[in-house]
XYZ file of C-alpha atoms in Angstrom:
66
model
C -44.049 -56.678 -159.461
C -46.338 -54.907 -157.038
C -49.789 -53.510 -157.614
C -49.506 -50.333 -155.508
C -50.440 -47.928 -158.315
C -53.038 -50.135 -160.014
C -56.793 -49.969 -159.452
C -60.089 -51.116 -160.937
C -60.754 -49.725 -164.400
C -57.082 -49.831 -165.436
C -55.747 -52.095 -168.161
C -52.293 -53.671 -167.800
C -50.428 -54.939 -170.867
C -47.754 -57.542 -170.190
C -45.264 -59.589 -172.158
C -45.161 -63.387 -171.953
C -42.490 -63.305 -169.236
C -45.080 -61.917 -166.808
C -47.683 -64.642 -167.311
C -46.708 -66.471 -164.111
C -49.483 -66.931 -161.602
C -47.842 -64.701 -158.960
C -47.723 -61.706 -161.325
C -51.241 -62.302 -162.567
C -52.611 -62.682 -159.030
C -50.946 -59.431 -157.939
C -52.502 -57.456 -160.778
C -55.929 -59.074 -160.488
C -56.037 -58.395 -156.734
C -56.029 -54.656 -157.528
C -59.149 -54.962 -159.689
C -57.240 -53.994 -162.849
C -57.744 -55.968 -166.047
C -54.828 -57.707 -167.717
C -53.782 -58.501 -171.277
C -50.784 -60.832 -171.616
C -48.997 -61.939 -174.754
C -48.417 -65.698 -174.571
C -45.791 -67.858 -176.281
C -47.061 -69.472 -179.471
C -47.041 -73.059 -178.195
C -48.930 -72.393 -174.951
C -52.313 -74.084 -175.075
C -54.992 -71.799 -173.696
C -58.747 -72.341 -173.730
C -60.517 -70.084 -176.245
C -63.490 -68.501 -174.503
C -64.280 -65.972 -177.254
C -62.734 -65.160 -180.662
C -62.405 -61.627 -182.012
C -62.439 -60.470 -185.665
C -58.717 -59.613 -185.620
C -57.763 -63.225 -184.774
C -57.132 -62.622 -181.073
C -59.134 -64.369 -178.384
C -60.200 -64.203 -174.768
C -58.812 -66.943 -172.558
C -58.287 -67.866 -168.927
C -54.900 -68.465 -167.288
C -54.950 -71.418 -164.952
C -52.990 -71.352 -161.714
C -49.599 -73.061 -161.981
C -50.725 -75.863 -159.667
C -54.022 -76.480 -161.473
C -54.292 -79.577 -163.665
C -55.135 -78.743 -167.298
């Protein structure tokens, strides 16, 4: 994955297979925002809940202790 065509103000939708830190870092470096579907058993911190049941979270780097 490369971020050549991405820029700030864009929204990228990604499947769970693209939630690795390298992919996320590439997209975020462009200034684009990112929505990723995660596998059901992945424990993510809930920063904010939305009325539809979804929530805002933060992906930790692969080498970061949870």
